[in-house]
Coordinates of C-alpha atoms in Angstrom, one line a residue:
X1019 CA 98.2 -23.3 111.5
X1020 CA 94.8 -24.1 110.4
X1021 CA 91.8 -26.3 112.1
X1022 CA 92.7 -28.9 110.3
X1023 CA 95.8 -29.4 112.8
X1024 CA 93.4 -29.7 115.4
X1025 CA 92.5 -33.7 116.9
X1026 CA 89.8 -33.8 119.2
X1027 CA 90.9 -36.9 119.6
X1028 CA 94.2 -36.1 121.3
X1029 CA 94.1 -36.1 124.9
X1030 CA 96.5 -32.3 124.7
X1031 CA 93.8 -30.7 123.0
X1032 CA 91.0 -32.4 124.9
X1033 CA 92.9 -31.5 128.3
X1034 CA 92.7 -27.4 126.7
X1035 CA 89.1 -27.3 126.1
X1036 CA 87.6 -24.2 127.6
X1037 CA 90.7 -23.4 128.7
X1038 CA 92.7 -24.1 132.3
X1039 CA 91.4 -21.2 134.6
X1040 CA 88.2 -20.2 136.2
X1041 CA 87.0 -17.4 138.1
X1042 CA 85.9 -18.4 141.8
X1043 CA 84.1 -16.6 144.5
X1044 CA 85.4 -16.8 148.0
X1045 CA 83.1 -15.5 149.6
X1046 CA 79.0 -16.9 149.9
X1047 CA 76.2 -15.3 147.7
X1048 CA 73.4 -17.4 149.1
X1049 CA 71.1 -14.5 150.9
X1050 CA 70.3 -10.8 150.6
X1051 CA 72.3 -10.2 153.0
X1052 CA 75.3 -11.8 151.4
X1053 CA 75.2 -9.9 148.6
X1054 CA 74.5 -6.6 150.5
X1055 CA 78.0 -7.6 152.4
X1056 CA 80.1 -8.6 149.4
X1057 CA 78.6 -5.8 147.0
X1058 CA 76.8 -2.5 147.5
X1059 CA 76.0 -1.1 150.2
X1060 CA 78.5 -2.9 152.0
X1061 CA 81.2 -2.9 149.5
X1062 CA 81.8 1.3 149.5
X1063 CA 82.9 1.1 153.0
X1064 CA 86.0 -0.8 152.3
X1065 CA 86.2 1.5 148.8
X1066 CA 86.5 4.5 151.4
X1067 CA 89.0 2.7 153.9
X1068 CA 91.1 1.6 150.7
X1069 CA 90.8 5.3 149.2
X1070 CA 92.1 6.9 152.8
X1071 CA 94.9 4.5 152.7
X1072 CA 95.7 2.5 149.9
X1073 CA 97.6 -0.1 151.2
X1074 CA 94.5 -1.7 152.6
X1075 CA 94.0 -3.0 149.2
X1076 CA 96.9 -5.6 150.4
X1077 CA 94.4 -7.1 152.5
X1078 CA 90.7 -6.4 151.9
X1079 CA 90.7 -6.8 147.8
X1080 CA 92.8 -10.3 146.1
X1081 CA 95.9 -7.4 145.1
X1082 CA 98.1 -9.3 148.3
X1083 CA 98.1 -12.3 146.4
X1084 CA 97.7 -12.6 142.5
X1085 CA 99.9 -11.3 139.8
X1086 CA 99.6 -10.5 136.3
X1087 CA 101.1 -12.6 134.0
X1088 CA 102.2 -10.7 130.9
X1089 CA 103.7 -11.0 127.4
X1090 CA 103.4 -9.6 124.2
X1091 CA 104.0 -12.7 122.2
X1092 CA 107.4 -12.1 120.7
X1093 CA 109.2 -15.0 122.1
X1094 CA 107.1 -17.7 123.3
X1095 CA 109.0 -21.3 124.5
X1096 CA 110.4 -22.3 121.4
X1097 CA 107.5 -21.2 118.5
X1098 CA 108.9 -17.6 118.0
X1099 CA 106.8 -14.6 117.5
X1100 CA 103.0 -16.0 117.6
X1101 CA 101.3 -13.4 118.9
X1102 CA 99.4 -12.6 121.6
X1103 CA 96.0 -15.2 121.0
X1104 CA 98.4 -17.7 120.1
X1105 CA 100.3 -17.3 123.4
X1106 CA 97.2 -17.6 125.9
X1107 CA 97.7 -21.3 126.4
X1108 CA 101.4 -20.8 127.8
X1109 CA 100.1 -18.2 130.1
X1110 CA 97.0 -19.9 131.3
X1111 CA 99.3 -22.9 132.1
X1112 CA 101.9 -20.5 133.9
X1113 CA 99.3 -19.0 136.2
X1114 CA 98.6 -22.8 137.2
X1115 CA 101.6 -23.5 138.1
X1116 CA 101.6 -20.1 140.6
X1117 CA 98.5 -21.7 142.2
X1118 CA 99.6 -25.3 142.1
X1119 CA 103.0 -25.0 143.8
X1120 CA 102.4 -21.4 145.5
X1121 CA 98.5 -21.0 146.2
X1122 CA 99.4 -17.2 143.9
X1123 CA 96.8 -16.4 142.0
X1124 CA 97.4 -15.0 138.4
X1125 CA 95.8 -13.7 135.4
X1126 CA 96.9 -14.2 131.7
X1127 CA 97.5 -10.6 130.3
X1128 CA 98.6 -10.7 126.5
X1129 CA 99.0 -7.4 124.6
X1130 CA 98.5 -6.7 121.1
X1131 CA 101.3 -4.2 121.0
X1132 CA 105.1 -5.4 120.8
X1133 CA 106.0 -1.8 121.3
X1134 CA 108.3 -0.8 124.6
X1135 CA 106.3 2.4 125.4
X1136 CA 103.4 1.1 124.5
X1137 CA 103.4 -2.4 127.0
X1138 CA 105.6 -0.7 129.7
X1139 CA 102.0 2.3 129.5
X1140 CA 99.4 -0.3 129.7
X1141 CA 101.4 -2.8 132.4
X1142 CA 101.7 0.6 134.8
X1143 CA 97.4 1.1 134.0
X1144 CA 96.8 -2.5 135.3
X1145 CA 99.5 -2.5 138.1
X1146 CA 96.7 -1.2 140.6
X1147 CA 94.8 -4.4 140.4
X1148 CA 97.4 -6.7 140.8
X1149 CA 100.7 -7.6 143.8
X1150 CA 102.9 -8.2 141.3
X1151 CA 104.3 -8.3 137.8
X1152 CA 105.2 -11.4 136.0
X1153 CA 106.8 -10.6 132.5
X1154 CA 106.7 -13.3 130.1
X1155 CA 108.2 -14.5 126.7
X1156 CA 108.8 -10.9 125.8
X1157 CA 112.0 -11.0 123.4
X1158 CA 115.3 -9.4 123.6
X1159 CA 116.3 -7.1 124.1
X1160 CA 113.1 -5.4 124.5
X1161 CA 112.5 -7.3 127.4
X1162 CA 115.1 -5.7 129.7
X1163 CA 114.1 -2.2 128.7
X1164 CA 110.5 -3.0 129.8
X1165 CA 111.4 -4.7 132.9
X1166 CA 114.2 -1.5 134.1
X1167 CA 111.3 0.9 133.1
X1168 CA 108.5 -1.0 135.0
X1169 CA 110.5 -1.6 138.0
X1170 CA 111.6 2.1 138.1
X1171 CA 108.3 3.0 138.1
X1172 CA 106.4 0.6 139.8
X1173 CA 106.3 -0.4 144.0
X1174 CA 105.3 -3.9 143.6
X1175 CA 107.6 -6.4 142.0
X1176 CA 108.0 -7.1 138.4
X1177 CA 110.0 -10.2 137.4
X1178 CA 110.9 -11.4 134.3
X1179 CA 110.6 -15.2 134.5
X1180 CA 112.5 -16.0 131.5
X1181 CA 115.4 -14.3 132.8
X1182 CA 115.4 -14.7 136.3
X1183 CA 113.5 -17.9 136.6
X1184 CA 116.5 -19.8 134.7
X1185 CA 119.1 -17.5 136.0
X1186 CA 118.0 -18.8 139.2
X1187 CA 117.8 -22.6 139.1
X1188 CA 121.2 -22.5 137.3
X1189 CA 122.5 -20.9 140.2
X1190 CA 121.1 -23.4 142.5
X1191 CA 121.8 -26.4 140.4
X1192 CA 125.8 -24.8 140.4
X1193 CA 126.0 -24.5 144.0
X1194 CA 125.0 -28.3 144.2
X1195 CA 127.2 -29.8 141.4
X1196 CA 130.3 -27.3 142.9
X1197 CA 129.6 -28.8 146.0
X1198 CA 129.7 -32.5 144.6
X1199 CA 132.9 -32.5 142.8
X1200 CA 134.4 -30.1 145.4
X1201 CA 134.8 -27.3 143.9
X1202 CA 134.2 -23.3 144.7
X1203 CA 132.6 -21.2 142.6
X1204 CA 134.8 -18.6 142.5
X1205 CA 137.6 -20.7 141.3
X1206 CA 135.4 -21.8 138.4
X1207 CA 136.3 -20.9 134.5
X1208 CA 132.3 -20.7 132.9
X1209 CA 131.2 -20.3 129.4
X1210 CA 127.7 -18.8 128.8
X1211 CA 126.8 -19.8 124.9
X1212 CA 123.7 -17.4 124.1
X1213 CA 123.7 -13.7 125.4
X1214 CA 119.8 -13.1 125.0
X1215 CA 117.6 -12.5 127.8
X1216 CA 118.7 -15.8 129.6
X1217 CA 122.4 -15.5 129.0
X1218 CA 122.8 -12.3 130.4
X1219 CA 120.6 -13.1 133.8
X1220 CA 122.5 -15.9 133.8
X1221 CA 125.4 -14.2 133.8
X1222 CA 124.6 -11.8 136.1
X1223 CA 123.3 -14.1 138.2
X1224 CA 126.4 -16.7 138.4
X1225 CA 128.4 -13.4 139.3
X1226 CA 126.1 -12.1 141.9
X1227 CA 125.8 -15.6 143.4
X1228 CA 129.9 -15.9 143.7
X1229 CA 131.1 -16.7 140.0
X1230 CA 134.3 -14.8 139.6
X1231 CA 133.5 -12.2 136.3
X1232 CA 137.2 -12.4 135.3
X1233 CA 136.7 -16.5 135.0
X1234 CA 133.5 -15.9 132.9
X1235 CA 133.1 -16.0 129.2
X1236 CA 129.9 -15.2 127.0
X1237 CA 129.5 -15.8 123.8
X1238 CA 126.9 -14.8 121.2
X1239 CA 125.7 -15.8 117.7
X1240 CA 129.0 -14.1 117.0
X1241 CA 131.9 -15.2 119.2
X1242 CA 133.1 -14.4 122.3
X1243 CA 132.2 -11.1 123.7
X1244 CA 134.8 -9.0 124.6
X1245 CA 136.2 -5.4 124.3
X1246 CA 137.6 -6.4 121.1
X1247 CA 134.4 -6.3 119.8
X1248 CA 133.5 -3.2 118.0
X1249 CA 129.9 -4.3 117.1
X1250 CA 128.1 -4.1 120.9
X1251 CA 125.7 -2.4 122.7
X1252 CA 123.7 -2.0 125.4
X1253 CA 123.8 -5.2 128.0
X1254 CA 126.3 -7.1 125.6
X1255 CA 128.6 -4.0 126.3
X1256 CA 128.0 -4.2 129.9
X1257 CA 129.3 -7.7 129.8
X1258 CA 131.9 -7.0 127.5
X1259 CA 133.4 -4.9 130.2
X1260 CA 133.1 -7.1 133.0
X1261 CA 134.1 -10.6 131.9
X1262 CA 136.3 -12.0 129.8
X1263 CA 139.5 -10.7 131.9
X1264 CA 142.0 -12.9 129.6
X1265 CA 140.4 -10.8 126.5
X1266 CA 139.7 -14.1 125.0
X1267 CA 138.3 -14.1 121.2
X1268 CA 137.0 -16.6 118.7
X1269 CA 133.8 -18.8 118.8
X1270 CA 132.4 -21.5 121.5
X1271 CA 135.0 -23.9 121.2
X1272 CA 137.9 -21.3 122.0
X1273 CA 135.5 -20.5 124.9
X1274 CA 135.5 -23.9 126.2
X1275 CA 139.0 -24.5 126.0
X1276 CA 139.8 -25.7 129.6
X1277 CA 136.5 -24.2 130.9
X1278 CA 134.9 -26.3 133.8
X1279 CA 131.8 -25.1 132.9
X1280 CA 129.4 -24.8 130.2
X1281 CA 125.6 -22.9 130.7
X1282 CA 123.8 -23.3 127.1
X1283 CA 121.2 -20.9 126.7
X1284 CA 121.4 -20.3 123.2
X1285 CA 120.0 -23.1 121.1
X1286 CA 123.0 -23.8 118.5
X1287 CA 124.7 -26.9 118.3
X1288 CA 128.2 -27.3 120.1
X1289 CA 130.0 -30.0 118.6
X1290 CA 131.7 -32.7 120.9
X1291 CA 135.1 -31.4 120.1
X1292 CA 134.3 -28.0 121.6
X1293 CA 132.9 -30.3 124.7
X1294 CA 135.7 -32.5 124.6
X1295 CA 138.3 -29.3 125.1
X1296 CA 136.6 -28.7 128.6
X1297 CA 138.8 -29.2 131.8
X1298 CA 138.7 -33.2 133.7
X1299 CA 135.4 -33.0 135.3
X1300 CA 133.7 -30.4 134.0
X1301 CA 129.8 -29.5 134.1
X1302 CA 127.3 -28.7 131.4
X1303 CA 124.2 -27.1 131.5
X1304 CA 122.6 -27.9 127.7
X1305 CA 118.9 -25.6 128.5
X1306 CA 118.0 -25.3 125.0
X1307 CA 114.3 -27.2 124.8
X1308 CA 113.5 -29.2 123.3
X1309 CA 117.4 -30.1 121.0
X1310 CA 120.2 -29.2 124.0
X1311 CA 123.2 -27.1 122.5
X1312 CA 124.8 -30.9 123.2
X1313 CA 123.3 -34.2 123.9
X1314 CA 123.4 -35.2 127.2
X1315 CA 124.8 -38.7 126.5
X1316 CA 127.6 -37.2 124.1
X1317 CA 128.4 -34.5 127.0
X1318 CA 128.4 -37.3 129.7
X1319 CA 131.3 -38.6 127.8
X1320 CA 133.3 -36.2 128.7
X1321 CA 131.7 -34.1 132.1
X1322 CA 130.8 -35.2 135.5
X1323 CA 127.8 -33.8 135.8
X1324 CA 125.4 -33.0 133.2
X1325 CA 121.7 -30.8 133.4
X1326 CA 119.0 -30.0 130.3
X1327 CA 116.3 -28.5 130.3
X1328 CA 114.1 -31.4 129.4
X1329 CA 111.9 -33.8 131.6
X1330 CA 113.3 -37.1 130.1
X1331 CA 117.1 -36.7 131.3
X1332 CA 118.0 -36.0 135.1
X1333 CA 118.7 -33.2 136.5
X1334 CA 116.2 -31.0 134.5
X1335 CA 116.7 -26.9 134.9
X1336 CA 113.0 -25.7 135.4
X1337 CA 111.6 -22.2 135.9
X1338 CA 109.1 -23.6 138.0
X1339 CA 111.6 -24.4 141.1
X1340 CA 111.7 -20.8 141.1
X1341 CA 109.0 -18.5 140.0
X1342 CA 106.2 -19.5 142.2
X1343 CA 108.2 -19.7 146.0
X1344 CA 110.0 -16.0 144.5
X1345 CA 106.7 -14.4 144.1
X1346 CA 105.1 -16.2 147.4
X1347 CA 107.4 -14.8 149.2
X1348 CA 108.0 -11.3 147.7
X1349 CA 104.1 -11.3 148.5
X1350 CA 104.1 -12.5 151.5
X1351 CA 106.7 -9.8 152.5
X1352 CA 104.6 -7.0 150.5
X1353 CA 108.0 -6.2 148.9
X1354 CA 108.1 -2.9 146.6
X1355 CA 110.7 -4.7 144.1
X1356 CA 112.9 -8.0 144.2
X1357 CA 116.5 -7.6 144.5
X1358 CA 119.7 -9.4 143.7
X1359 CA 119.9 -10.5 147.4
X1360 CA 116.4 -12.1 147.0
X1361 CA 117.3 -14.2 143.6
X1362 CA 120.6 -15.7 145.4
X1363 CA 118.7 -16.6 148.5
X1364 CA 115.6 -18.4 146.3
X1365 CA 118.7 -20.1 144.4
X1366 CA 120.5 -21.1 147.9
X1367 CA 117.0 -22.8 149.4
X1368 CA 116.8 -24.5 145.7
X1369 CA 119.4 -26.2 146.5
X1370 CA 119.4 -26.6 150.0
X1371 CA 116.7 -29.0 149.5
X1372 CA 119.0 -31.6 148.2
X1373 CA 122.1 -30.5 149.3
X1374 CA 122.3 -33.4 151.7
X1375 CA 121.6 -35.8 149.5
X1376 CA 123.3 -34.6 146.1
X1377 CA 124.2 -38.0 143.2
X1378 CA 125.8 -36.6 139.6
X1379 CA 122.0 -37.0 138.4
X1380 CA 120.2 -35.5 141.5
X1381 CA 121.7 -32.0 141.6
X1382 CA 118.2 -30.2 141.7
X1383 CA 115.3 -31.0 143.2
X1384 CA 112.0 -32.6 141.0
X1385 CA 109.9 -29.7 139.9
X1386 CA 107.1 -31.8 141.7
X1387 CA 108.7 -31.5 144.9
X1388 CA 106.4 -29.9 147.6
X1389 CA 109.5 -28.7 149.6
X1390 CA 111.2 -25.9 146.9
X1391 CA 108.6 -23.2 146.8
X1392 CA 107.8 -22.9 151.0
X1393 CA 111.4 -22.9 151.0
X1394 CA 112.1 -20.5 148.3
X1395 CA 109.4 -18.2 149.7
X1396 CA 110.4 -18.0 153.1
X1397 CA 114.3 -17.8 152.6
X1398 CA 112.8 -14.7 149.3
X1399 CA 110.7 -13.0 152.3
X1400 CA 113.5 -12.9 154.8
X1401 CA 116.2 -11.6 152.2
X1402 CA 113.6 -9.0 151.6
X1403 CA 113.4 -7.8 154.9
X1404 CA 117.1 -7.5 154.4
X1405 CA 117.3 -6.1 151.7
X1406 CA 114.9 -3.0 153.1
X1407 CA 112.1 -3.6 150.3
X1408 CA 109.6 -5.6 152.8
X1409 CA 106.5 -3.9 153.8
X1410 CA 105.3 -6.5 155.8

């Protein structure tokens, strides 16, 4: 992309100018004797306090509430492999959205290395200065061996939005449309199409949150995943061996026949026949941005209740219901790590906050909603508490 793509007329670009984060002081620097308090002399005594016990840093340096936001690049939104530079916007605008809709405080981090050793050496350098680790557009499936290894060896939280985030609000937005066509999750027969970084959370996620594995089937850009399959590895092996009870094989469409759910996390087209071969009342989740796997209005001929992940159609599946309340309340509960417990309590208040109120096209709540991340964080803090990883 050259310059020459650039409009300075068009109000995107002119919104980006300068960028979409500042540095501010919190404190006053309008006398000598401000600066003697917020900087030397002053400043060494809380150095000393922090060295004799560290986790003063919590509360006398901005550690208790901001997170790094990091990626390498290697998979940002839908553009691919840009880069670091070229990925600054996207984290600038997700460290907005942490202080918009959870007063967190973030910083951009992009890496010029795509290597595992190499990101997971530098992210455990920079941990001291932050609460928490947000991992970001970081493809698979690099991206869960730099999230196991940082979480092993760090004792603040590292979370990788693009898997949990999703993982998360498609709980949540599951619960609600089970709830609406009364139905139980366990008695549900789901199809995951994709088995990258979001198909597996997903996955995980769905079973974690009550989905019955057996009743589960994943697919991949090669079929159906299953022990019949020769060709996997790693997480894809893992899921081989717990789903897919019925040892079902063949593509999507063999997936889908009689499934009463679909999650598509994958970005390929699934043609209406495949859709049409779903249960009576089924439920589809199309995520892929900004083409779903299948148009909503061509899935609403034959679903009950139908999600994307676009703005412009109802029900729309949006990290941002998720990541901001997580990491408020995972700070707020000075947790060392977030667990399963604390993903399946952020997806129940998710949906909680329309659960009395729940329409085929209101499943979710609006990512504007001022309700979802104090209730995420406090229902996040208290499953930590829980789950024995609160400090606080």
């Amino acid at each position: 992309m050259s310059s020459s793509t650039v409009d300075p007329a068009d109000p995107v670009f002119q919104l980006h100018v300068g960028g979409k984060l500042a540095v501010a002081s919190t404190v006053p620097l309008s006398s000598r004797e401000d600066l003697s308090l917020a900087y030397t002399p002053g400043v060494a005594r809380v150095c000393e306090a922090i060295a004799a016990d560290p986790a003063l840093a919590d509360d006398y340096t901005w550690a208790g509430h901001t997170v790094a936001v990091v990626t390498d690049g290697s998979a940002v939104l839908g553009l691919g492999n840009i880069g670091p530079r070229a990925a600054l916007p996207v984290m600038e605008g997700k460290a907005v959205l942490f202080k918009q809709f959870a007063d967190v405080d973030a910083v951009p981090v992009c890496l010029d290395t795509q290597d595992v050793d190499e990101i997971v050496a530098v992210v455990k350098a920079l941990a001291p200065s932050f609460g928490g680790i947000n991992l970001e557009d970081i493809s698979a499936p690099r991206c869960f061996e730099v999230e196991r290894r940082l979480d092993e060896a760090l004792d603040i939280p590292v979370f990788h939005d693009d898997q949990h985030g999703t993982a998360i609000v498609v709980l949540a937005a599951l619960r609600n449309a089970a709830a609406l066509l009364n139905r139980k999750l366990g008695d549900l027969r789901v199809a995951v199409s994709g088995a990258g970084a979001a198909g597996v959370a997903v996955t995980r996620m769905l079973i974690a949150g009550g989905v019955d594995p057996a009743r589960v089937v994943v697919c991949d850009s090669k079929g159906i995943i299953g022990r019949h399959r020769t060709d996997l590895t790693g997480t894809k092996a893992d899921l081989a061996a717990d789903t897919n009870a019925e040892g079902r094989s063949g593509d999507i469409a063999e997936a889908l026949r009689g499934a009463d759910v679909l999650v598509g996390v994958s970005g390929g087209e699934i043609c209406e026949a495949a859709v049409a071969g779903m249960a009576p009342g089924g439920i589809v989740f199309a995520l892929a941005n900004p083409t779903p796997e299948v148009h909503p209005e061509v899935a609403a001929r034959h679903v009950a209740v139908v999600a994307t992940g676009r703005s412009d159609y109802p029900n729309q599946i949006n990290n941002v219901l998720a990541f901001p309340g997580v990491f408020r309340g995972a700070l707020d509960a000075r947790a060392t790590r977030i667990t399963d417990g604390m993903k399946v309590a952020a997806a129940d208040a998710i949906a909680g906050v329309v659960a009395d109120t729940l329409t085929a096209d209101a499943i979710v709540p609006s990512p504007l909603d001022p309700r979802v991340a104090p209730a995420v964080a406090e229902a996040v803090a208290e499953a930590a508490r829980r789950d024995g990883v609160a400090r606080a």
